[in-house]
Amino acid sequence: MYCRLLALVGGLLISNPALAQDFRSSAGLRLSWGGLATYKHKLDAKSAAEGIVAVRWGGVEITGLYERYFPAFGNEDFHWFAGGGFHMGFHGRNNVINPPEGTNKTIYLNPGADLIGGLEYEFPNLPFQASIDYKPSFHFTGVRWFVGESLGLSMRYCW
């Protein structure tokens, strides 16, 4: 398993000699509470759109964000970013922290708004970027209107 993953990453590095700063799109994993996947597309030199898919509350949540970039530490490989957007959750329970056990088959729709802020690093000679962020959510429905445990660490392959 690990050998296959290493071979895949090595093949991607060899087949794409482009530097990370030249990328338009990137995709990868987002490790967070319920995190799963992230896709980012640069709109211009100072902004990007990001999509995040998370597994939460017995269902899935899809988030779309607009982000602005700012220089960090006087180093062209580091960027602060901040932005916001919206999410739609399709959950097996009504976003409560500790739901009672049962056989609930109801699917709850859970729309809401999100903020995001963080720090991103683009590896100078590799087609990868890493970021750490904080993404609180505000739900328009359900019992729990604010979710603040959304600290995330992302690693993306760039092309």
PDB file of C-alpha atoms in Angstrom:
ATOM      1  CA  MET A   1       0.000   0.000   0.000  1.00  0.00           C
ATOM      2  CA  TYR A   2       2.652   2.531   1.063  1.00  0.00           C
ATOM      3  CA  CYS A   3       4.918   1.507  -1.840  1.00  0.00           C
ATOM      4  CA  ARG A   4       2.095   2.211  -4.309  1.00  0.00           C
ATOM      5  CA  LEU A   5       1.423   5.609  -2.762  1.00  0.00           C
ATOM      6  CA  LEU A   6       5.140   6.453  -2.855  1.00  0.00           C
ATOM      7  CA  ALA A   7       5.345   5.347  -6.507  1.00  0.00           C
ATOM      8  CA  LEU A   8       2.299   7.496  -7.387  1.00  0.00           C
ATOM      9  CA  VAL A   9       3.740  10.593  -5.692  1.00  0.00           C
ATOM     10  CA  GLY A  10       7.138   9.982  -7.305  1.00  0.00           C
ATOM     11  CA  GLY A  11       5.523   9.622 -10.728  1.00  0.00           C
ATOM     12  CA  LEU A  12       3.597  12.850 -10.265  1.00  0.00           C
ATOM     13  CA  LEU A  13       6.801  14.674  -9.329  1.00  0.00           C
ATOM     14  CA  ILE A  14       8.668  13.372 -12.350  1.00  0.00           C
ATOM     15  CA  SER A  15       5.822  13.969 -14.799  1.00  0.00           C
ATOM     16  CA  ASN A  16       5.109  17.543 -13.658  1.00  0.00           C
ATOM     17  CA  PRO A  17       8.246  19.673 -13.496  1.00  0.00           C
ATOM     18  CA  ALA A  18       6.220  22.865 -12.926  1.00  0.00           C
ATOM     19  CA  LEU A  19       6.927  24.812  -9.780  1.00  0.00           C
ATOM     20  CA  ALA A  20       4.189  25.259  -7.201  1.00  0.00           C
ATOM     21  CA  GLN A  21       3.969  29.037  -7.773  1.00  0.00           C
ATOM     22  CA  ASP A  22       2.802  28.434 -11.360  1.00  0.00           C
ATOM     23  CA  PHE A  23      -0.220  26.330 -10.414  1.00  0.00           C
ATOM     24  CA  ARG A  24      -3.822  27.214 -11.247  1.00  0.00           C
ATOM     25  CA  SER A  25      -5.498  24.295  -9.441  1.00  0.00           C
ATOM     26  CA  SER A  26      -4.691  22.023  -6.531  1.00  0.00           C
ATOM     27  CA  ALA A  27      -6.419  19.117  -4.798  1.00  0.00           C
ATOM     28  CA  GLY A  28      -5.687  17.021  -1.748  1.00  0.00           C
ATOM     29  CA  LEU A  29      -6.629  16.014   1.754  1.00  0.00           C
ATOM     30  CA  ARG A  30      -7.886  18.221   4.563  1.00  0.00           C
ATOM     31  CA  LEU A  31      -7.351  16.793   8.020  1.00  0.00           C
ATOM     32  CA  SER A  32      -9.856  18.270  10.454  1.00  0.00           C
ATOM     33  CA  TRP A  33     -12.832  17.244  12.536  1.00  0.00           C
ATOM     34  CA  GLY A  34     -14.790  15.438   9.821  1.00  0.00           C
ATOM     35  CA  GLY A  35     -12.381  16.635   7.116  1.00  0.00           C
ATOM     36  CA  LEU A  36     -11.850  14.766   3.924  1.00  0.00           C
ATOM     37  CA  ALA A  37     -10.954  16.554   0.662  1.00  0.00           C
ATOM     38  CA  THR A  38     -10.135  20.023  -0.661  1.00  0.00           C
ATOM     39  CA  TYR A  39      -9.902  21.530  -4.148  1.00  0.00           C
ATOM     40  CA  LYS A  40      -8.562  25.040  -4.762  1.00  0.00           C
ATOM     41  CA  HIS A  41      -8.488  27.069  -7.984  1.00  0.00           C
ATOM     42  CA  LYS A  42      -6.675  30.403  -8.320  1.00  0.00           C
ATOM     43  CA  LEU A  43      -8.910  33.119  -9.748  1.00  0.00           C
ATOM     44  CA  ASP A  44      -6.023  35.597 -10.023  1.00  0.00           C
ATOM     45  CA  ALA A  45      -2.751  36.366  -8.198  1.00  0.00           C
ATOM     46  CA  LYS A  46      -4.541  37.445  -4.996  1.00  0.00           C
ATOM     47  CA  SER A  47      -7.680  35.285  -4.815  1.00  0.00           C
ATOM     48  CA  ALA A  48      -8.894  31.702  -5.066  1.00  0.00           C
ATOM     49  CA  ALA A  49     -12.044  29.607  -4.833  1.00  0.00           C
ATOM     50  CA  GLU A  50     -11.918  26.521  -2.605  1.00  0.00           C
ATOM     51  CA  GLY A  51     -14.264  23.576  -2.276  1.00  0.00           C
ATOM     52  CA  ILE A  52     -14.189  21.332   0.784  1.00  0.00           C
ATOM     53  CA  VAL A  53     -15.964  18.004   1.348  1.00  0.00           C
ATOM     54  CA  ALA A  54     -16.306  16.835   4.952  1.00  0.00           C
ATOM     55  CA  VAL A  55     -17.969  13.844   6.590  1.00  0.00           C
ATOM     56  CA  ARG A  56     -19.999  15.030   9.585  1.00  0.00           C
ATOM     57  CA  TRP A  57     -22.962  14.007  11.711  1.00  0.00           C
ATOM     58  CA  GLY A  58     -23.643  10.823   9.798  1.00  0.00           C
ATOM     59  CA  GLY A  59     -23.597  12.549   6.415  1.00  0.00           C
ATOM     60  CA  VAL A  60     -21.614  14.834   4.139  1.00  0.00           C
ATOM     61  CA  GLU A  61     -21.070  18.592   4.059  1.00  0.00           C
ATOM     62  CA  ILE A  62     -19.976  20.496   0.938  1.00  0.00           C
ATOM     63  CA  THR A  63     -18.444  23.975   1.362  1.00  0.00           C
ATOM     64  CA  GLY A  64     -17.594  26.638  -1.217  1.00  0.00           C
ATOM     65  CA  LEU A  65     -15.262  29.490  -0.210  1.00  0.00           C
ATOM     66  CA  TYR A  66     -13.799  32.657  -1.709  1.00  0.00           C
ATOM     67  CA  GLU A  67     -10.316  33.480  -0.346  1.00  0.00           C
ATOM     68  CA  ARG A  68      -7.985  36.499  -0.604  1.00  0.00           C
ATOM     69  CA  TYR A  69      -4.194  36.175  -0.264  1.00  0.00           C
ATOM     70  CA  PHE A  70      -1.738  38.433   1.560  1.00  0.00           C
ATOM     71  CA  PRO A  71       2.094  38.232   1.807  1.00  0.00           C
ATOM     72  CA  ALA A  72       3.500  36.559   4.922  1.00  0.00           C
ATOM     73  CA  PHE A  73       6.932  36.816   6.571  1.00  0.00           C
ATOM     74  CA  GLY A  74       8.432  38.607   3.550  1.00  0.00           C
ATOM     75  CA  ASN A  75       8.744  35.227   1.814  1.00  0.00           C
ATOM     76  CA  GLU A  76       7.052  34.595  -1.542  1.00  0.00           C
ATOM     77  CA  ASP A  77       6.341  30.958  -0.587  1.00  0.00           C
ATOM     78  CA  PHE A  78       4.153  31.888   2.429  1.00  0.00           C
ATOM     79  CA  HIS A  79       0.722  33.526   2.187  1.00  0.00           C
ATOM     80  CA  TRP A  80      -1.908  34.508   4.722  1.00  0.00           C
ATOM     81  CA  PHE A  81      -5.425  33.968   3.437  1.00  0.00           C
ATOM     82  CA  ALA A  82      -8.898  34.935   4.638  1.00  0.00           C
ATOM     83  CA  GLY A  83     -12.360  34.603   3.217  1.00  0.00           C
ATOM     84  CA  GLY A  84     -15.797  33.151   3.525  1.00  0.00           C
ATOM     85  CA  GLY A  85     -18.553  31.245   1.817  1.00  0.00           C
ATOM     86  CA  PHE A  86     -21.433  28.858   2.301  1.00  0.00           C
ATOM     87  CA  HIS A  87     -22.020  25.165   2.963  1.00  0.00           C
ATOM     88  CA  MET A  88     -24.793  22.631   2.536  1.00  0.00           C
ATOM     89  CA  GLY A  89     -24.869  19.598   4.761  1.00  0.00           C
ATOM     90  CA  PHE A  90     -26.814  16.390   4.203  1.00  0.00           C
ATOM     91  CA  HIS A  91     -26.732  14.819   7.654  1.00  0.00           C
ATOM     92  CA  GLY A  92     -28.149  11.743   9.340  1.00  0.00           C
ATOM     93  CA  ARG A  93     -28.839  13.739  12.502  1.00  0.00           C
ATOM     94  CA  ASN A  94     -29.767  17.293  13.349  1.00  0.00           C
ATOM     95  CA  ASN A  95     -26.184  18.544  14.090  1.00  0.00           C
ATOM     96  CA  VAL A  96     -26.375  17.873  17.841  1.00  0.00           C
ATOM     97  CA  ILE A  97     -23.144  17.096  19.689  1.00  0.00           C
ATOM     98  CA  ASN A  98     -24.175  13.834  21.385  1.00  0.00           C
ATOM     99  CA  PRO A  99     -27.372  12.533  19.789  1.00  0.00           C
ATOM    100  CA  PRO A 100     -29.317   9.719  21.423  1.00  0.00           C
ATOM    101  CA  GLU A 101     -28.666   6.307  19.876  1.00  0.00           C
ATOM    102  CA  GLY A 102     -31.415   5.093  17.632  1.00  0.00           C
ATOM    103  CA  THR A 103     -32.403   4.153  14.154  1.00  0.00           C
ATOM    104  CA  ASN A 104     -33.039   7.625  12.770  1.00  0.00           C
ATOM    105  CA  LYS A 105     -33.318   7.393   8.968  1.00  0.00           C
ATOM    106  CA  THR A 106     -34.127  11.082   8.468  1.00  0.00           C
ATOM    107  CA  ILE A 107     -31.763  13.142   6.314  1.00  0.00           C
ATOM    108  CA  TYR A 108     -31.415  16.721   7.539  1.00  0.00           C
ATOM    109  CA  LEU A 109     -30.503  19.557   5.192  1.00  0.00           C
ATOM    110  CA  ASN A 110     -28.145  21.931   6.944  1.00  0.00           C
ATOM    111  CA  PRO A 111     -27.291  25.143   5.055  1.00  0.00           C
ATOM    112  CA  GLY A 112     -24.938  27.673   6.583  1.00  0.00           C
ATOM    113  CA  ALA A 113     -22.188  30.271   6.251  1.00  0.00           C
ATOM    114  CA  ASP A 114     -18.454  29.813   6.819  1.00  0.00           C
ATOM    115  CA  LEU A 115     -15.419  31.971   7.530  1.00  0.00           C
ATOM    116  CA  ILE A 116     -11.843  30.865   6.925  1.00  0.00           C
ATOM    117  CA  GLY A 117      -8.393  32.212   7.765  1.00  0.00           C
ATOM    118  CA  GLY A 118      -4.987  30.616   7.670  1.00  0.00           C
ATOM    119  CA  LEU A 119      -1.440  30.325   6.426  1.00  0.00           C
ATOM    120  CA  GLU A 120      -0.408  28.566   3.211  1.00  0.00           C
ATOM    121  CA  TYR A 121       3.033  27.392   2.103  1.00  0.00           C
ATOM    122  CA  GLU A 122       3.899  26.614  -1.525  1.00  0.00           C
ATOM    123  CA  PHE A 123       6.914  24.310  -1.804  1.00  0.00           C
ATOM    124  CA  PRO A 124       9.385  26.149  -4.080  1.00  0.00           C
ATOM    125  CA  ASN A 125      10.578  23.197  -6.196  1.00  0.00           C
ATOM    126  CA  LEU A 126       7.713  20.734  -5.803  1.00  0.00           C
ATOM    127  CA  PRO A 127       4.110  20.808  -7.070  1.00  0.00           C
ATOM    128  CA  PHE A 128       2.675  20.757  -3.527  1.00  0.00           C
ATOM    129  CA  GLN A 129       1.266  23.210  -1.037  1.00  0.00           C
ATOM    130  CA  ALA A 130       0.374  22.871   2.631  1.00  0.00           C
ATOM    131  CA  SER A 131      -1.899  25.038   4.742  1.00  0.00           C
ATOM    132  CA  ILE A 132      -3.244  25.367   8.247  1.00  0.00           C
ATOM    133  CA  ASP A 133      -6.532  27.161   8.761  1.00  0.00           C
ATOM    134  CA  TYR A 134      -9.421  27.879  11.082  1.00  0.00           C
ATOM    135  CA  LYS A 135     -12.906  27.581   9.523  1.00  0.00           C
ATOM    136  CA  PRO A 136     -15.818  28.285  11.889  1.00  0.00           C
ATOM    137  CA  SER A 137     -19.340  27.572  10.580  1.00  0.00           C
ATOM    138  CA  PHE A 138     -22.723  29.113  11.282  1.00  0.00           C
ATOM    139  CA  HIS A 139     -25.740  26.871  10.613  1.00  0.00           C
ATOM    140  CA  PHE A 140     -29.079  28.285   9.481  1.00  0.00           C
ATOM    141  CA  THR A 141     -31.003  25.209  10.729  1.00  0.00           C
ATOM    142  CA  GLY A 142     -30.644  22.575  13.433  1.00  0.00           C
ATOM    143  CA  VAL A 143     -29.941  22.630  17.132  1.00  0.00           C
ATOM    144  CA  ARG A 144     -26.317  23.760  16.988  1.00  0.00           C
ATOM    145  CA  TRP A 145     -25.994  27.134  15.220  1.00  0.00           C
ATOM    146  CA  PHE A 146     -22.205  27.589  15.677  1.00  0.00           C
ATOM    147  CA  VAL A 147     -19.459  25.024  15.026  1.00  0.00           C
ATOM    148  CA  GLY A 148     -16.020  26.224  16.082  1.00  0.00           C
ATOM    149  CA  GLU A 149     -13.871  23.072  16.138  1.00  0.00           C
ATOM    150  CA  SER A 150     -12.804  23.406  12.512  1.00  0.00           C
ATOM    151  CA  LEU A 151      -9.028  23.720  12.683  1.00  0.00           C
ATOM    152  CA  GLY A 152      -7.682  22.105   9.515  1.00  0.00           C
ATOM    153  CA  LEU A 153      -4.396  20.996   7.981  1.00  0.00           C
ATOM    154  CA  SER A 154      -4.391  20.545   4.186  1.00  0.00           C
ATOM    155  CA  MET A 155      -1.875  19.047   1.774  1.00  0.00           C
ATOM    156  CA  ARG A 156      -2.558  19.553  -1.942  1.00  0.00           C
ATOM    157  CA  TYR A 157      -0.993  18.457  -5.218  1.00  0.00           C
ATOM    158  CA  CYS A 158      -0.767  21.410  -7.658  1.00  0.00           C
ATOM    159  CA  TRP A 159      -1.068  21.538 -11.423  1.00  0.00           C
TER     160      TRP A 159
END
